[in-house]
PDB file of C-alpha atoms in Angstrom:
ATOM      1  CA  MET A   1     101.651  97.952 105.938  1.00  0.00           C
ATOM      2  CA  SER A   2     100.210  98.071 109.427  1.00  0.00           C
ATOM      3  CA  THR A   3     100.729  95.403 112.019  1.00  0.00           C
ATOM      4  CA  PRO A   4      97.402  94.314 113.515  1.00  0.00           C
ATOM      5  CA  ILE A   5      97.305  93.737 117.261  1.00  0.00           C
ATOM      6  CA  LYS A   6      95.086  90.640 117.814  1.00  0.00           C
ATOM      7  CA  ASP A   7      95.131  90.328 121.618  1.00  0.00           C
ATOM      8  CA  THR A   8      96.750  91.607 124.808  1.00  0.00           C
ATOM      9  CA  HIS A   9      99.790  89.261 124.240  1.00  0.00           C
ATOM     10  CA  SER A  10     100.683  90.903 120.970  1.00  0.00           C
ATOM     11  CA  ILE A  11     102.245  93.931 122.536  1.00  0.00           C
ATOM     12  CA  ASP A  12     103.897  94.370 125.879  1.00  0.00           C
ATOM     13  CA  ALA A  13     102.186  97.128 127.920  1.00  0.00           C
ATOM     14  CA  HIS A  14     105.106  97.267 130.351  1.00  0.00           C
ATOM     15  CA  THR A  15     107.997  97.719 127.815  1.00  0.00           C
ATOM     16  CA  SER A  16     110.605 100.131 129.078  1.00  0.00           C
ATOM     17  CA  GLN A  17     110.489 101.996 125.766  1.00  0.00           C
ATOM     18  CA  ALA A  18     106.744 102.705 125.993  1.00  0.00           C
ATOM     19  CA  LEU A  19     105.621 106.341 126.590  1.00  0.00           C
ATOM     20  CA  LEU A  20     102.010 105.411 126.934  1.00  0.00           C
ATOM     21  CA  SER A  21     100.787 102.166 128.513  1.00  0.00           C
ATOM     22  CA  VAL A  22      97.113 101.109 128.634  1.00  0.00           C
ATOM     23  CA  GLU A  23      96.668  98.301 131.091  1.00  0.00           C
ATOM     24  CA  ASN A  24      93.605  95.985 131.413  1.00  0.00           C
ATOM     25  CA  LEU A  25      91.221  98.765 130.426  1.00  0.00           C
ATOM     26  CA  THR A  26      87.515  98.128 130.629  1.00  0.00           C
ATOM     27  CA  CYS A  27      84.962 100.843 129.527  1.00  0.00           C
ATOM     28  CA  GLU A  28      81.217 100.651 129.957  1.00  0.00           C
ATOM     29  CA  ARG A  29      78.063 102.259 128.718  1.00  0.00           C
ATOM     30  CA  SER A  30      74.863 101.859 130.689  1.00  0.00           C
ATOM     31  CA  ASP A  31      76.692  99.437 133.025  1.00  0.00           C
ATOM     32  CA  ALA A  32      77.441  97.088 130.064  1.00  0.00           C
ATOM     33  CA  PRO A  33      81.036  96.653 128.957  1.00  0.00           C
ATOM     34  CA  LEU A  34      81.961  98.107 125.502  1.00  0.00           C
ATOM     35  CA  PHE A  35      85.308  96.414 125.693  1.00  0.00           C
ATOM     36  CA  SER A  36      87.287  94.697 128.431  1.00  0.00           C
ATOM     37  CA  ASN A  37      90.887  93.870 129.395  1.00  0.00           C
ATOM     38  CA  LEU A  38      92.428  96.013 126.713  1.00  0.00           C
ATOM     39  CA  SER A  39      96.181  96.458 127.015  1.00  0.00           C
ATOM     40  CA  PHE A  40      98.593  98.065 124.629  1.00  0.00           C
ATOM     41  CA  SER A  41     101.559 100.422 124.671  1.00  0.00           C
ATOM     42  CA  LEU A  42     102.903 103.145 122.312  1.00  0.00           C
ATOM     43  CA  GLU A  43     106.444 104.252 121.681  1.00  0.00           C
ATOM     44  CA  LYS A  44     107.855 107.311 120.057  1.00  0.00           C
ATOM     45  CA  SER A  45     107.032 107.666 116.348  1.00  0.00           C
ATOM     46  CA  GLN A  46     104.195 105.050 116.550  1.00  0.00           C
ATOM     47  CA  SER A  47     100.742 105.358 115.127  1.00  0.00           C
ATOM     48  CA  LEU A  48      97.746 103.323 116.343  1.00  0.00           C
ATOM     49  CA  ARG A  49      94.429 102.963 114.424  1.00  0.00           C
ATOM     50  CA  ILE A  50      91.441 101.847 116.487  1.00  0.00           C
ATOM     51  CA  LEU A  51      88.996  99.630 114.583  1.00  0.00           C
ATOM     52  CA  GLY A  52      85.501  98.406 115.315  1.00  0.00           C
ATOM     53  CA  PRO A  53      81.851  98.734 114.199  1.00  0.00           C
ATOM     54  CA  ASN A  54      79.593 101.536 115.347  1.00  0.00           C
ATOM     55  CA  GLY A  55      78.978 101.293 119.108  1.00  0.00           C
ATOM     56  CA  SER A  56      82.079  99.259 119.808  1.00  0.00           C
ATOM     57  CA  GLY A  57      83.668 101.947 121.945  1.00  0.00           C
ATOM     58  CA  LYS A  58      86.161 103.663 119.590  1.00  0.00           C
ATOM     59  CA  THR A  59      85.167 107.144 120.660  1.00  0.00           C
ATOM     60  CA  THR A  60      84.978 106.162 124.246  1.00  0.00           C
ATOM     61  CA  LEU A  61      88.523 104.795 124.154  1.00  0.00           C
ATOM     62  CA  ILE A  62      89.831 108.048 122.641  1.00  0.00           C
ATOM     63  CA  ARG A  63      87.996 110.102 125.217  1.00  0.00           C
ATOM     64  CA  THR A  64      89.262 107.932 128.057  1.00  0.00           C
ATOM     65  CA  ILE A  65      92.886 108.299 126.983  1.00  0.00           C
ATOM     66  CA  ALA A  66      92.286 112.031 126.751  1.00  0.00           C
ATOM     67  CA  GLY A  67      91.030 112.067 130.328  1.00  0.00           C
ATOM     68  CA  ILE A  68      87.439 113.021 129.418  1.00  0.00           C
ATOM     69  CA  HIS A  69      85.906 109.705 130.197  1.00  0.00           C
ATOM     70  CA  LYS A  70      86.590 107.516 133.269  1.00  0.00           C
ATOM     71  CA  PRO A  71      87.235 103.852 132.781  1.00  0.00           C
ATOM     72  CA  ALA A  72      85.400 101.170 134.764  1.00  0.00           C
ATOM     73  CA  LEU A  73      88.669  99.273 135.323  1.00  0.00           C
ATOM     74  CA  GLY A  74      92.300  99.541 134.317  1.00  0.00           C
ATOM     75  CA  GLN A  75      94.969 102.172 134.193  1.00  0.00           C
ATOM     76  CA  ILE A  76      96.546 104.558 131.693  1.00  0.00           C
ATOM     77  CA  ARG A  77     100.211 105.319 132.480  1.00  0.00           C
ATOM     78  CA  TRP A  78     102.717 107.716 130.967  1.00  0.00           C
ATOM     79  CA  SER A  79     106.455 107.447 131.109  1.00  0.00           C
ATOM     80  CA  THR A  80     108.713 110.393 130.385  1.00  0.00           C
ATOM     81  CA  GLY A  81     111.848 108.189 130.328  1.00  0.00           C
ATOM     82  CA  PRO A  82     113.392 104.931 131.553  1.00  0.00           C
ATOM     83  CA  GLY A  83     112.640 104.403 135.230  1.00  0.00           C
ATOM     84  CA  ASN A  84     110.409 107.474 135.319  1.00  0.00           C
ATOM     85  CA  ARG A  85     106.887 106.060 134.994  1.00  0.00           C
ATOM     86  CA  ASP A  86     103.839 108.171 135.406  1.00  0.00           C
ATOM     87  CA  ASN A  87     105.698 111.316 136.431  1.00  0.00           C
ATOM     88  CA  SER A  88     103.051 113.921 137.326  1.00  0.00           C
ATOM     89  CA  ALA A  89     105.665 116.677 137.011  1.00  0.00           C
ATOM     90  CA  ASN A  90     105.944 116.052 133.255  1.00  0.00           C
ATOM     91  CA  LYS A  91     102.439 115.558 131.920  1.00  0.00           C
ATOM     92  CA  PRO A  92     102.230 114.819 128.179  1.00  0.00           C
ATOM     93  CA  ASN A  93     101.185 117.396 125.677  1.00  0.00           C
ATOM     94  CA  ILE A  94      98.040 115.894 124.097  1.00  0.00           C
ATOM     95  CA  ALA A  95      96.132 117.283 121.068  1.00  0.00           C
ATOM     96  CA  TYR A  96      92.484 116.008 120.991  1.00  0.00           C
ATOM     97  CA  ILE A  97      90.136 116.508 118.042  1.00  0.00           C
ATOM     98  CA  GLY A  98      86.792 114.831 118.413  1.00  0.00           C
ATOM     99  CA  HIS A  99      83.624 114.482 116.339  1.00  0.00           C
ATOM    100  CA  THR A 100      82.839 118.151 116.722  1.00  0.00           C
ATOM    101  CA  THR A 101      85.519 120.473 115.403  1.00  0.00           C
ATOM    102  CA  GLY A 102      85.727 122.850 118.318  1.00  0.00           C
ATOM    103  CA  ILE A 103      85.579 125.767 115.824  1.00  0.00           C
ATOM    104  CA  ARG A 104      83.549 128.872 116.575  1.00  0.00           C
ATOM    105  CA  GLY A 105      81.407 129.675 113.589  1.00  0.00           C
ATOM    106  CA  GLU A 106      81.173 133.401 114.279  1.00  0.00           C
ATOM    107  CA  LEU A 107      84.941 133.675 114.336  1.00  0.00           C
ATOM    108  CA  THR A 108      87.134 133.668 111.245  1.00  0.00           C
ATOM    109  CA  ALA A 109      89.492 130.819 110.583  1.00  0.00           C
ATOM    110  CA  LEU A 110      92.442 132.998 111.634  1.00  0.00           C
ATOM    111  CA  GLU A 111      90.592 134.150 114.817  1.00  0.00           C
ATOM    112  CA  ASN A 112      89.995 130.531 115.773  1.00  0.00           C
ATOM    113  CA  LEU A 113      93.644 129.670 115.385  1.00  0.00           C
ATOM    114  CA  GLU A 114      94.801 132.804 117.179  1.00  0.00           C
ATOM    115  CA  PHE A 115      92.499 131.887 120.088  1.00  0.00           C
ATOM    116  CA  TYR A 116      93.913 128.349 120.369  1.00  0.00           C
ATOM    117  CA  ALA A 117      97.464 129.770 120.175  1.00  0.00           C
ATOM    118  CA  ARG A 118      96.766 132.059 123.130  1.00  0.00           C
ATOM    119  CA  MET A 119      95.041 129.252 125.076  1.00  0.00           C
ATOM    120  CA  THR A 120      97.523 126.435 124.450  1.00  0.00           C
ATOM    121  CA  GLY A 121     100.725 128.236 123.339  1.00  0.00           C
ATOM    122  CA  ASN A 122     102.479 128.152 120.079  1.00  0.00           C
ATOM    123  CA  LEU A 123     105.416 125.921 120.738  1.00  0.00           C
ATOM    124  CA  SER A 124     105.938 124.883 117.110  1.00  0.00           C
ATOM    125  CA  GLY A 125     107.120 128.369 116.210  1.00  0.00           C
ATOM    126  CA  MET A 126     104.586 128.485 113.339  1.00  0.00           C
ATOM    127  CA  SER A 127     102.181 131.427 113.120  1.00  0.00           C
ATOM    128  CA  PRO A 128      98.435 130.715 112.965  1.00  0.00           C
ATOM    129  CA  THR A 129      98.465 131.670 109.275  1.00  0.00           C
ATOM    130  CA  GLU A 130     101.301 129.216 108.626  1.00  0.00           C
ATOM    131  CA  CYS A 131      99.325 126.478 110.359  1.00  0.00           C
ATOM    132  CA  LEU A 132      96.351 127.184 108.175  1.00  0.00           C
ATOM    133  CA  GLU A 133      98.642 127.014 105.131  1.00  0.00           C
ATOM    134  CA  LYS A 134      99.649 123.480 106.204  1.00  0.00           C
ATOM    135  CA  LEU A 135      96.027 122.341 105.496  1.00  0.00           C
ATOM    136  CA  ASN A 136      95.760 124.650 102.400  1.00  0.00           C
ATOM    137  CA  VAL A 137      92.944 126.754 104.008  1.00  0.00           C
ATOM    138  CA  ALA A 138      94.738 130.073 104.545  1.00  0.00           C
ATOM    139  CA  HIS A 139      92.784 131.660 101.748  1.00  0.00           C
ATOM    140  CA  CYS A 140      89.771 131.314 104.094  1.00  0.00           C
ATOM    141  CA  SER A 141      91.499 133.016 107.010  1.00  0.00           C
ATOM    142  CA  LYS A 142      89.373 136.074 107.032  1.00  0.00           C
ATOM    143  CA  LEU A 143      86.011 134.291 106.492  1.00  0.00           C
ATOM    144  CA  PRO A 144      83.708 133.411 109.417  1.00  0.00           C
ATOM    145  CA  CYS A 145      83.838 129.649 109.783  1.00  0.00           C
ATOM    146  CA  MET A 146      80.053 129.413 109.546  1.00  0.00           C
ATOM    147  CA  ARG A 147      80.448 130.299 105.877  1.00  0.00           C
ATOM    148  CA  LEU A 148      82.952 127.579 105.206  1.00  0.00           C
ATOM    149  CA  SER A 149      82.209 124.105 103.908  1.00  0.00           C
ATOM    150  CA  ALA A 150      82.276 121.109 106.264  1.00  0.00           C
ATOM    151  CA  GLY A 151      85.618 119.965 104.700  1.00  0.00           C
ATOM    152  CA  GLN A 152      87.134 123.500 105.120  1.00  0.00           C
ATOM    153  CA  ARG A 153      85.978 123.630 108.749  1.00  0.00           C
ATOM    154  CA  GLN A 154      87.606 120.239 109.302  1.00  0.00           C
ATOM    155  CA  ARG A 155      90.820 121.557 107.807  1.00  0.00           C
ATOM    156  CA  VAL A 156      90.753 124.562 110.162  1.00  0.00           C
ATOM    157  CA  ALA A 157      90.312 122.237 113.116  1.00  0.00           C
ATOM    158  CA  LEU A 158      93.149 119.955 111.998  1.00  0.00           C
ATOM    159  CA  SER A 159      95.446 122.948 111.463  1.00  0.00           C
ATOM    160  CA  ARG A 160      95.554 123.327 115.266  1.00  0.00           C
ATOM    161  CA  LEU A 161      97.766 120.228 115.264  1.00  0.00           C
ATOM    162  CA  ALA A 162     100.560 122.331 113.789  1.00  0.00           C
ATOM    163  CA  LEU A 163     100.470 124.900 116.596  1.00  0.00           C
ATOM    164  CA  ASN A 164     102.372 122.825 119.079  1.00  0.00           C
ATOM    165  CA  GLN A 165     104.849 119.937 119.319  1.00  0.00           C
ATOM    166  CA  HIS A 166     102.507 117.356 120.868  1.00  0.00           C
ATOM    167  CA  ASP A 167     103.517 114.118 122.443  1.00  0.00           C
ATOM    168  CA  LEU A 168     100.253 112.486 121.318  1.00  0.00           C
ATOM    169  CA  TRP A 169      97.561 113.210 118.862  1.00  0.00           C
ATOM    170  CA  LEU A 170      94.067 111.784 119.647  1.00  0.00           C
ATOM    171  CA  LEU A 171      91.971 111.999 116.551  1.00  0.00           C
ATOM    172  CA  ASP A 172      88.319 110.830 116.294  1.00  0.00           C
ATOM    173  CA  GLU A 173      87.440 110.318 112.613  1.00  0.00           C
ATOM    174  CA  PRO A 174      89.867 112.957 111.428  1.00  0.00           C
ATOM    175  CA  VAL A 175      89.224 112.482 107.697  1.00  0.00           C
ATOM    176  CA  THR A 176      85.448 113.282 107.954  1.00  0.00           C
ATOM    177  CA  SER A 177      84.407 115.577 105.136  1.00  0.00           C
ATOM    178  CA  LEU A 178      87.973 115.830 103.802  1.00  0.00           C
ATOM    179  CA  ASP A 179      88.678 115.320 100.054  1.00  0.00           C
ATOM    180  CA  ASP A 180      91.696 113.411  98.704  1.00  0.00           C
ATOM    181  CA  GLN A 181      93.882 116.559  98.956  1.00  0.00           C
ATOM    182  CA  GLY A 182      92.828 117.230 102.546  1.00  0.00           C
ATOM    183  CA  ILE A 183      93.692 113.600 103.454  1.00  0.00           C
ATOM    184  CA  ASP A 184      97.121 113.921 101.714  1.00  0.00           C
ATOM    185  CA  LEU A 185      97.842 117.140 103.601  1.00  0.00           C
ATOM    186  CA  LEU A 186      96.827 115.482 107.001  1.00  0.00           C
ATOM    187  CA  LEU A 187      99.209 112.548 106.228  1.00  0.00           C
ATOM    188  CA  ASP A 188     102.037 114.942 105.508  1.00  0.00           C
ATOM    189  CA  LEU A 189     101.373 116.730 108.806  1.00  0.00           C
ATOM    190  CA  ALA A 190     101.237 113.262 110.554  1.00  0.00           C
ATOM    191  CA  ARG A 191     104.504 112.097 109.035  1.00  0.00           C
ATOM    192  CA  CYS A 192     106.234 115.262 110.337  1.00  0.00           C
ATOM    193  CA  HIS A 193     104.715 114.606 113.787  1.00  0.00           C
ATOM    194  CA  LEU A 194     105.874 111.028 113.838  1.00  0.00           C
ATOM    195  CA  GLU A 195     109.359 111.877 112.492  1.00  0.00           C
ATOM    196  CA  ALA A 196     109.695 114.315 115.424  1.00  0.00           C
ATOM    197  CA  GLY A 197     108.979 111.381 117.886  1.00  0.00           C
ATOM    198  CA  GLY A 198     105.250 112.043 118.428  1.00  0.00           C
ATOM    199  CA  MET A 199     102.571 109.401 118.648  1.00  0.00           C
ATOM    200  CA  THR A 200      99.105 109.229 117.098  1.00  0.00           C
ATOM    201  CA  ILE A 201      95.970 107.352 118.142  1.00  0.00           C
ATOM    202  CA  TYR A 202      93.030 107.639 115.792  1.00  0.00           C
ATOM    203  CA  CYS A 203      89.761 105.943 114.888  1.00  0.00           C
ATOM    204  CA  SER A 204      88.598 106.012 111.347  1.00  0.00           C
ATOM    205  CA  HIS A 205      86.617 103.873 108.924  1.00  0.00           C
ATOM    206  CA  GLN A 206      89.115 104.906 106.387  1.00  0.00           C
ATOM    207  CA  SER A 207      92.842 103.941 106.769  1.00  0.00           C
ATOM    208  CA  ILE A 208      95.275 106.852 106.883  1.00  0.00           C
ATOM    209  CA  HIS A 209      98.459 104.912 107.504  1.00  0.00           C
ATOM    210  CA  SER A 210     101.463 107.149 107.612  1.00  0.00           C
ATOM    211  CA  GLY A 211     103.814 104.661 105.978  1.00  0.00           C
ATOM    212  CA  PHE A 212     105.851 104.264 109.108  1.00  0.00           C
ATOM    213  CA  LYS A 213     106.799 100.621 109.908  1.00  0.00           C
ATOM    214  CA  ASN A 214     105.412 101.120 113.479  1.00  0.00           C
ATOM    215  CA  ASP A 215     101.803 101.698 112.258  1.00  0.00           C
ATOM    216  CA  THR A 216      99.593  99.276 114.249  1.00  0.00           C
ATOM    217  CA  GLU A 217      95.907  98.449 114.577  1.00  0.00           C
ATOM    218  CA  ILE A 218      93.610  97.349 117.406  1.00  0.00           C
ATOM    219  CA  ASP A 219      90.151  95.902 116.593  1.00  0.00           C
ATOM    220  CA  LEU A 220      87.833  96.381 119.583  1.00  0.00           C
ATOM    221  CA  ARG A 221      85.758  93.359 118.540  1.00  0.00           C
ATOM    222  CA  ASN A 222      88.619  91.271 119.928  1.00  0.00           C
ATOM    223  CA  PHE A 223      88.020  92.817 123.380  1.00  0.00           C
ATOM    224  CA  LYS A 224      84.237  92.571 123.718  1.00  0.00           C
ATOM    225  CA  GLY A 225      82.758  92.337 127.220  1.00  0.00           C
ATOM    226  CA  ASP A 226      80.509  89.573 128.422  1.00  0.00           C
ATOM    227  CA  HIS A 227      77.363  91.492 127.703  1.00  0.00           C
ATOM    228  CA  PRO A 228      75.964  92.245 124.233  1.00  0.00           C
ATOM    229  CA  GLN A 229      76.619  95.715 122.945  1.00  0.00           C
ATOM    230  CA  CYS A 230      73.856  98.291 122.497  1.00  0.00           C
TER     231      CYS A 230
END
């Protein structure tokens, strides 16, 4: 069972145990706030689901934490240990998978994974083929991704998560096009990630709670700006 976070007082953004702290964050679109004064923190082995209707800023929040989008106000801080806040010498290892899979259609599934392994490293010790096996898509390893179904392409994209030992997963609608088996495989991968001390932030219209007691939720409707949303 997840623990919903109703407002900024429900979780301490300055806790000494937090690895990620979001403080008084405001994000805008066309100069109108999507959400305002959003504060929360994440600790090791914690998963956070972002809720809200279309247009509420879920994707914007994910992209802001990833460093792709610049907030209008507020700060995002990282801590690598007690008394060592926002240490630029130890930047977190973040995995980001957005609406688009980032998969090249003309490359095979294996070639896509090999490319990402060369680009980001392969710190998990798993081979690209073994990563594909985690999402049960290794049988497609020699096929160009343009010939795969949408669900298979999503599995190939998600298999990148197994390449490294990430501090944080940022996932935007990760279960899109996945069948029940694909969702179960993603949950297994997420549980291993959380057991290893990793963190996950995801937005999804479908709950994919890991079963960890630290699963939490934030509904962006509780942080609406003063202006009506588009």
